[in-house]
C-alpha positions as a LaTeX table, in Angstrom:
\begin{tabular}{lrrr}
\hline
Residue & $x$ (\AA) & $y$ (\AA) & $z$ (\AA) \\
\hline
Trp1 & 0.00 & 0.00 & 0.00 \\
Ser2 & 1.14 & 3.52 & $-0.74$ \\
Gly3 & $-0.55$ & 6.84 & $-0.30$ \\
Glu4 & $-1.28$ & 9.47 & 2.30 \\
Lys5 & $-2.11$ & 8.35 & 5.82 \\
Pro6 & $-5.83$ & 8.89 & 6.49 \\
Ala7 & $-6.52$ & 11.56 & 9.10 \\
Asn8 & $-8.14$ & 9.11 & 11.52 \\
Val9 & $-5.20$ & 6.67 & 11.39 \\
Lys10 & $-2.73$ & 7.34 & 14.19 \\
Ala11 & 0.30 & 5.56 & 12.72 \\
Val12 & 1.37 & 3.28 & 9.88 \\
Ile13 & 3.68 & 0.33 & 10.53 \\
Arg14 & 5.28 & $-0.76$ & 7.28 \\
Ser15 & 6.50 & $-4.22$ & 6.38 \\
Glu16 & 9.22 & $-4.90$ & 3.82 \\
Ser17 & 7.25 & $-7.89$ & 2.55 \\
Ser18 & 3.63 & $-8.54$ & 1.61 \\
Ile19 & 3.27 & $-10.86$ & 4.59 \\
Ala20 & 2.98 & $-9.39$ & 8.07 \\
Tyr21 & 2.46 & $-11.03$ & 11.45 \\
Ala22 & 0.99 & $-9.29$ & 14.48 \\
Ile23 & 0.92 & $-10.34$ & 18.13 \\
Tyr24 & $-1.14$ & $-8.27$ & 20.56 \\
Arg25 & $-0.48$ & $-8.01$ & 24.28 \\
Thr26 & $-2.79$ & $-6.41$ & 26.83 \\
Gln27 & $-1.26$ & $-5.83$ & 30.25 \\
Leu28 & $-3.05$ & $-7.37$ & 33.23 \\
Phe29 & $-2.19$ & $-5.85$ & 36.61 \\
Asn30 & $-4.07$ & $-8.28$ & 38.86 \\
Ala31 & $-7.01$ & $-10.69$ & 38.92 \\
Lys32 & $-9.48$ & $-7.85$ & 39.54 \\
Asp33 & $-8.32$ & $-6.24$ & 36.30 \\
Leu34 & $-9.30$ & $-9.24$ & 34.17 \\
Arg35 & $-12.76$ & $-7.92$ & 33.25 \\
Arg36 & $-11.34$ & $-4.68$ & 31.88 \\
Val37 & $-8.64$ & $-6.54$ & 29.97 \\
Arg38 & $-11.27$ & $-8.73$ & 28.33 \\
Ala39 & $-13.27$ & $-5.65$ & 27.38 \\
Ile40 & $-10.20$ & $-4.16$ & 25.71 \\
Gln41 & $-9.44$ & $-7.41$ & 23.91 \\
Asn42 & $-13.03$ & $-7.66$ & 22.67 \\
Gly43 & $-12.57$ & $-4.22$ & 21.15 \\
Tyr44 & $-9.68$ & $-5.26$ & 18.93 \\
Lys45 & $-10.62$ & $-5.46$ & 15.26 \\
Val46 & $-8.60$ & $-6.40$ & 12.20 \\
Arg47 & $-10.05$ & $-4.77$ & 9.09 \\
Thr48 & $-8.95$ & $-3.92$ & 5.61 \\
Leu49 & $-8.21$ & $-0.26$ & 4.99 \\
Ser50 & $-11.22$ & 0.02 & 2.69 \\
Ala51 & $-13.53$ & $-1.38$ & 5.38 \\
Phe52 & $-12.02$ & 0.94 & 7.98 \\
Leu53 & $-12.60$ & 3.96 & 5.74 \\
Gly54 & $-16.03$ & 2.76 & 4.58 \\
Arg55 & $-14.97$ & 2.62 & 0.95 \\
Pro56 & $-15.53$ & $-0.03$ & $-1.75$ \\
Ala57 & $-13.07$ & $-2.89$ & $-1.53$ \\
Pro58 & $-10.41$ & $-3.14$ & $-4.26$ \\
Ala59 & $-10.21$ & $-6.17$ & $-6.53$ \\
Pro60 & $-9.15$ & $-9.23$ & $-4.50$ \\
Ala61 & $-5.61$ & $-10.50$ & $-4.77$ \\
Ser62 & $-4.97$ & $-13.56$ & $-6.89$ \\
Pro63 & $-5.17$ & $-16.85$ & $-4.97$ \\
Val64 & $-1.85$ & $-18.23$ & $-3.78$ \\
Asp65 & $-0.94$ & $-21.82$ & $-4.57$ \\
Trp66 & 1.03 & $-22.54$ & $-1.40$ \\
Pro67 & 3.51 & $-25.43$ & $-1.69$ \\
Lys68 & 3.10 & $-28.37$ & 0.64 \\
Pro69 & 5.69 & $-28.38$ & 3.44 \\
Val70 & 8.45 & $-30.98$ & 3.42 \\
Ala71 & 9.98 & $-32.02$ & 6.74 \\
Asp72 & 13.60 & $-31.91$ & 5.58 \\
Ala73 & 13.29 & $-28.91$ & 3.26 \\
Thr74 & 16.12 & $-27.02$ & 4.98 \\
Asp75 & 18.45 & $-30.01$ & 4.63 \\
Ser76 & 18.33 & $-30.32$ & 0.86 \\
Leu77 & 18.44 & $-28.17$ & $-2.26$ \\
Ala78 & 14.63 & $-28.27$ & $-2.24$ \\
Phe79 & 14.97 & $-25.38$ & 0.20 \\
Phe80 & 15.72 & $-23.01$ & $-2.67$ \\
Arg81 & 12.39 & $-23.74$ & $-4.35$ \\
Tyr82 & 10.63 & $-22.68$ & $-1.15$ \\
Leu83 & 12.91 & $-19.65$ & $-0.89$ \\
Asn84 & 12.08 & $-18.54$ & $-4.42$ \\
Phe85 & 8.38 & $-18.99$ & $-3.70$ \\
Met86 & 8.56 & $-16.77$ & $-0.61$ \\
Leu87 & 10.71 & $-14.16$ & $-2.34$ \\
Gln88 & 7.75 & $-13.24$ & $-4.55$ \\
Phe89 & 6.31 & $-11.56$ & $-1.46$ \\
Ala90 & 9.56 & $-9.79$ & $-0.53$ \\
Pro91 & 10.94 & $-7.13$ & $-2.88$ \\
Thr92 & 14.72 & $-6.85$ & $-2.80$ \\
Val93 & 15.87 & $-4.08$ & $-0.47$ \\
Pro94 & 18.70 & $-1.75$ & $-1.58$ \\
Ser95 & 21.25 & $-3.22$ & 0.86 \\
Glu96 & 20.79 & $-6.70$ & $-0.65$ \\
Gln97 & 20.90 & $-5.86$ & $-4.35$ \\
Asp98 & 24.44 & $-7.18$ & $-4.76$ \\
Val99 & 23.93 & $-10.46$ & $-2.90$ \\
Met100 & 20.68 & $-11.17$ & $-4.76$ \\
Ala101 & 22.47 & $-10.55$ & $-8.07$ \\
Arg102 & 24.94 & $-13.26$ & $-7.07$ \\
Phe103 & 22.14 & $-15.65$ & $-6.08$ \\
Ala104 & 20.45 & $-15.09$ & $-9.44$ \\
Lys105 & 23.39 & $-16.82$ & $-11.15$ \\
Ile106 & 22.24 & $-20.13$ & $-9.63$ \\
Gly107 & 18.53 & $-19.50$ & $-10.17$ \\
Val108 & 17.74 & $-18.10$ & $-6.72$ \\
Gly109 & 15.72 & $-14.90$ & $-6.63$ \\
Arg110 & 12.35 & $-13.25$ & $-6.93$ \\
Gly111 & 10.53 & $-14.39$ & $-10.06$ \\
Leu112 & 13.10 & $-17.09$ & $-10.84$ \\
Ser113 & 12.56 & $-20.83$ & $-11.11$ \\
Phe114 & 15.08 & $-22.98$ & $-9.27$ \\
Asp115 & 15.91 & $-26.29$ & $-10.92$ \\
Lys116 & 18.81 & $-28.14$ & $-9.35$ \\
Asn117 & 19.05 & $-30.39$ & $-12.41$ \\
Ser118 & 20.08 & $-27.38$ & $-14.47$ \\
Leu119 & 23.18 & $-27.06$ & $-12.30$ \\
Ser120 & 26.32 & $-29.15$ & $-12.65$ \\
Pro121 & 26.96 & $-31.91$ & $-10.09$ \\
Glu122 & 29.87 & $-29.84$ & $-8.77$ \\
Ile123 & 27.63 & $-26.82$ & $-8.14$ \\
Gln124 & 24.97 & $-28.97$ & $-6.49$ \\
Lys125 & 27.60 & $-30.52$ & $-4.22$ \\
Ala126 & 29.02 & $-27.11$ & $-3.35$ \\
Met127 & 25.57 & $-25.72$ & $-2.48$ \\
Ala128 & 24.79 & $-28.70$ & $-0.23$ \\
Ala129 & 28.17 & $-28.28$ & 1.45 \\
Gly130 & 27.48 & $-24.58$ & 1.95 \\
Met131 & 24.19 & $-25.35$ & 3.70 \\
Ala132 & 25.98 & $-27.83$ & 5.98 \\
Asp133 & 28.72 & $-25.29$ & 6.70 \\
Gly134 & 26.13 & $-22.69$ & 7.65 \\
Lys135 & 24.48 & $-25.02$ & 10.15 \\
Ser136 & 27.86 & $-25.96$ & 11.63 \\
Gln137 & 28.73 & $-22.29$ & 12.01 \\
Phe138 & 25.43 & $-21.74$ & 13.83 \\
Val139 & 26.17 & $-24.58$ & 16.27 \\
Glu140 & 29.53 & $-22.98$ & 17.07 \\
Phe141 & 27.96 & $-19.51$ & 17.29 \\
Lys142 & 25.36 & $-20.73$ & 19.77 \\
Lys143 & 28.00 & $-22.51$ & 21.85 \\
Thr144 & 30.44 & $-19.62$ & 22.04 \\
Gln145 & 28.15 & $-16.57$ & 21.91 \\
Leu146 & 24.69 & $-17.52$ & 23.20 \\
Asp147 & 25.30 & $-20.33$ & 25.68 \\
Thr148 & 27.96 & $-18.11$ & 27.27 \\
Arg149 & 25.58 & $-15.11$ & 27.18 \\
Lys150 & 28.09 & $-12.93$ & 25.37 \\
Leu151 & 25.13 & $-12.04$ & 23.16 \\
Thr152 & 21.48 & $-11.73$ & 24.16 \\
Ser153 & 18.13 & $-11.58$ & 22.41 \\
Gly154 & 18.62 & $-7.83$ & 22.27 \\
Asp155 & 21.40 & $-8.42$ & 19.74 \\
Leu156 & 19.45 & $-10.89$ & 17.60 \\
Phe157 & 16.04 & $-9.24$ & 17.22 \\
Gly158 & 15.24 & $-5.86$ & 15.75 \\
Thr159 & 15.01 & $-3.83$ & 12.59 \\
Arg160 & 17.21 & $-4.21$ & 9.53 \\
Glu161 & 18.99 & $-1.03$ & 10.58 \\
His162 & 19.74 & $-2.57$ & 13.98 \\
Leu163 & 20.93 & $-5.92$ & 12.61 \\
Lys164 & 22.85 & $-4.41$ & 9.68 \\
Asn165 & 22.25 & $-7.55$ & 7.58 \\
Asn166 & 24.04 & $-9.78$ & 10.09 \\
Tyr167 & 22.74 & $-13.05$ & 8.69 \\
Met168 & 24.04 & $-15.23$ & 11.51 \\
Tyr169 & 22.13 & $-13.10$ & 14.02 \\
Arg170 & 19.00 & $-13.31$ & 11.89 \\
Tyr171 & 19.37 & $-17.06$ & 11.42 \\
Ala172 & 19.89 & $-17.64$ & 15.14 \\
Ala173 & 16.84 & $-15.55$ & 15.98 \\
Ala174 & 14.67 & $-17.48$ & 13.52 \\
Val175 & 15.90 & $-20.88$ & 14.70 \\
Leu176 & 15.77 & $-20.23$ & 18.44 \\
Gly177 & 12.89 & $-17.81$ & 18.87 \\
Ile178 & 11.11 & $-16.72$ & 15.73 \\
Phe179 & 8.73 & $-13.74$ & 16.16 \\
Gly180 & 10.79 & $-12.35$ & 19.05 \\
Asn181 & 10.59 & $-8.67$ & 19.97 \\
Ser182 & 13.33 & $-6.07$ & 19.75 \\
Ala183 & 15.14 & $-5.05$ & 22.94 \\
Glu184 & 12.90 & $-2.00$ & 23.35 \\
Glu185 & 9.94 & $-4.34$ & 23.89 \\
Ala186 & 11.33 & $-7.42$ & 25.61 \\
Ile187 & 14.46 & $-9.33$ & 26.57 \\
Tyr188 & 14.61 & $-13.14$ & 26.44 \\
Pro189 & 17.43 & $-14.61$ & 28.56 \\
Gly190 & 17.91 & $-18.14$ & 27.25 \\
Tyr191 & 19.06 & $-21.02$ & 29.40 \\
Phe192 & 20.52 & $-23.88$ & 27.38 \\
Leu193 & 22.93 & $-25.30$ & 29.97 \\
Asp194 & 22.61 & $-26.32$ & 33.61 \\
Val195 & 24.83 & $-25.09$ & 36.44 \\
Ala196 & 27.44 & $-27.72$ & 35.52 \\
Gly197 & 27.55 & $-26.55$ & 31.91 \\
Lys198 & 25.68 & $-29.58$ & 30.56 \\
Pro199 & 22.88 & $-29.21$ & 27.96 \\
Leu200 & 19.42 & $-29.20$ & 29.52 \\
Asp201 & 17.61 & $-32.53$ & 29.18 \\
Ala202 & 14.21 & $-32.51$ & 30.88 \\
Ala203 & 13.61 & $-36.12$ & 29.82 \\
Ala204 & 16.40 & $-37.31$ & 32.10 \\
Thr205 & 16.77 & $-34.63$ & 34.77 \\
Arg206 & 14.62 & $-32.48$ & 37.03 \\
Tyr207 & 15.63 & $-28.83$ & 37.36 \\
Thr208 & 15.00 & $-26.03$ & 39.83 \\
Leu209 & 15.24 & $-22.35$ & 38.95 \\
His210 & 15.83 & $-20.41$ & 42.18 \\
Phe211 & 15.36 & $-16.72$ & 42.94 \\
Asp212 & 16.39 & $-15.28$ & 46.30 \\
Lys213 & 13.65 & $-13.59$ & 48.30 \\
Asp214 & 12.85 & $-10.08$ & 47.04 \\
Lys215 & 15.17 & $-10.58$ & 44.05 \\
Leu216 & 12.74 & $-11.45$ & 41.30 \\
Pro217 & 13.64 & $-10.22$ & 37.80 \\
Pro218 & 13.01 & $-6.47$ & 37.40 \\
Ala219 & 10.41 & $-5.57$ & 34.79 \\
Asn220 & 8.44 & $-2.53$ & 33.68 \\
Ala221 & 5.42 & $-4.63$ & 32.71 \\
Phe222 & 5.86 & $-8.33$ & 33.49 \\
Trp223 & 8.28 & $-11.23$ & 33.44 \\
Ser224 & 7.51 & $-14.85$ & 32.74 \\
Leu225 & 9.20 & $-18.24$ & 32.63 \\
Thr226 & 8.42 & $-20.26$ & 29.50 \\
Met227 & 9.51 & $-23.67$ & 28.27 \\
Tyr228 & 10.19 & $-24.39$ & 24.61 \\
Asp229 & 10.32 & $-27.66$ & 22.75 \\
Gly230 & 13.87 & $-28.52$ & 21.73 \\
Gln231 & 12.87 & $-29.58$ & 18.22 \\
Ser232 & 10.19 & $-27.14$ & 17.06 \\
Lys233 & 11.49 & $-24.26$ & 19.23 \\
Leu234 & 7.85 & $-23.45$ & 20.01 \\
Leu235 & 6.11 & $-23.19$ & 23.37 \\
Val236 & 5.49 & $-26.46$ & 25.20 \\
\hline
\end{tabular}
C-alpha cells in the first residue's frame, strides 16, 4: 500500500514484505483487572483499509498456490524452491541488491525458477556443502556466543537497521525464537545449559530455577518463565 495516511489513522507500521504477522499483548495488573482486559481485547478489530474507511473494496488479490511443506526442506536443495516462492512476497531491499544478483546466477531470486538439475553436479555438491557449513557455524555460534551469554536476544532481534544484515544473528533468531521482539519491547534470557555446563535434558533430569527472596527479575510490565520444545522451538 502507498498513499497518504488517512486523518483518523494514528500511525502506519510498514512491512518490507507482503506478509505481516501481528501479536497483541494487553497488560493485566491483577485478577481484579481481568474484566477490563477482556473488554479491551473484545474491542480489537482487524479490518482492511477500505472497510475501515467505509470505501468499496479493491479487486481481491490472486489466490496463492502454497507449496506443501516438506519435513527436511532445509536439509536439501529443495529449500531453494521454497525460498524462491517466498521471495515473490519480498521485494529486494537496496542493501541486498548485490547479494541477490549473485544468487540469481544459480537461479535463486524473486521471479526465478530454481531447478537443481540445471546445475552441474559440482555446483549442487558445493551448495549442499554450503548449507551444511552454515548449520555448523550456527552450532559454534550458539555454543560460544549464546550459551555463554556474550550475546542476548537484544542483539538478535530488531530492525534491519539494527541488525545491519548480520545473517548469523538473523538465522539464530529465527531458529531459536522466531517472532521475538526487539530489545525496546522485551528481553529473552535463554538457558541452554545447567549449572554444571551440561545441555538441559528434561527427559532425564529435574531442574529447579531459584530466585532469592525479594530478588525477582526487574520488569516494567511483566516477566515470565516459559519452556520451549527442543525440536520445534515453540512453546510447550
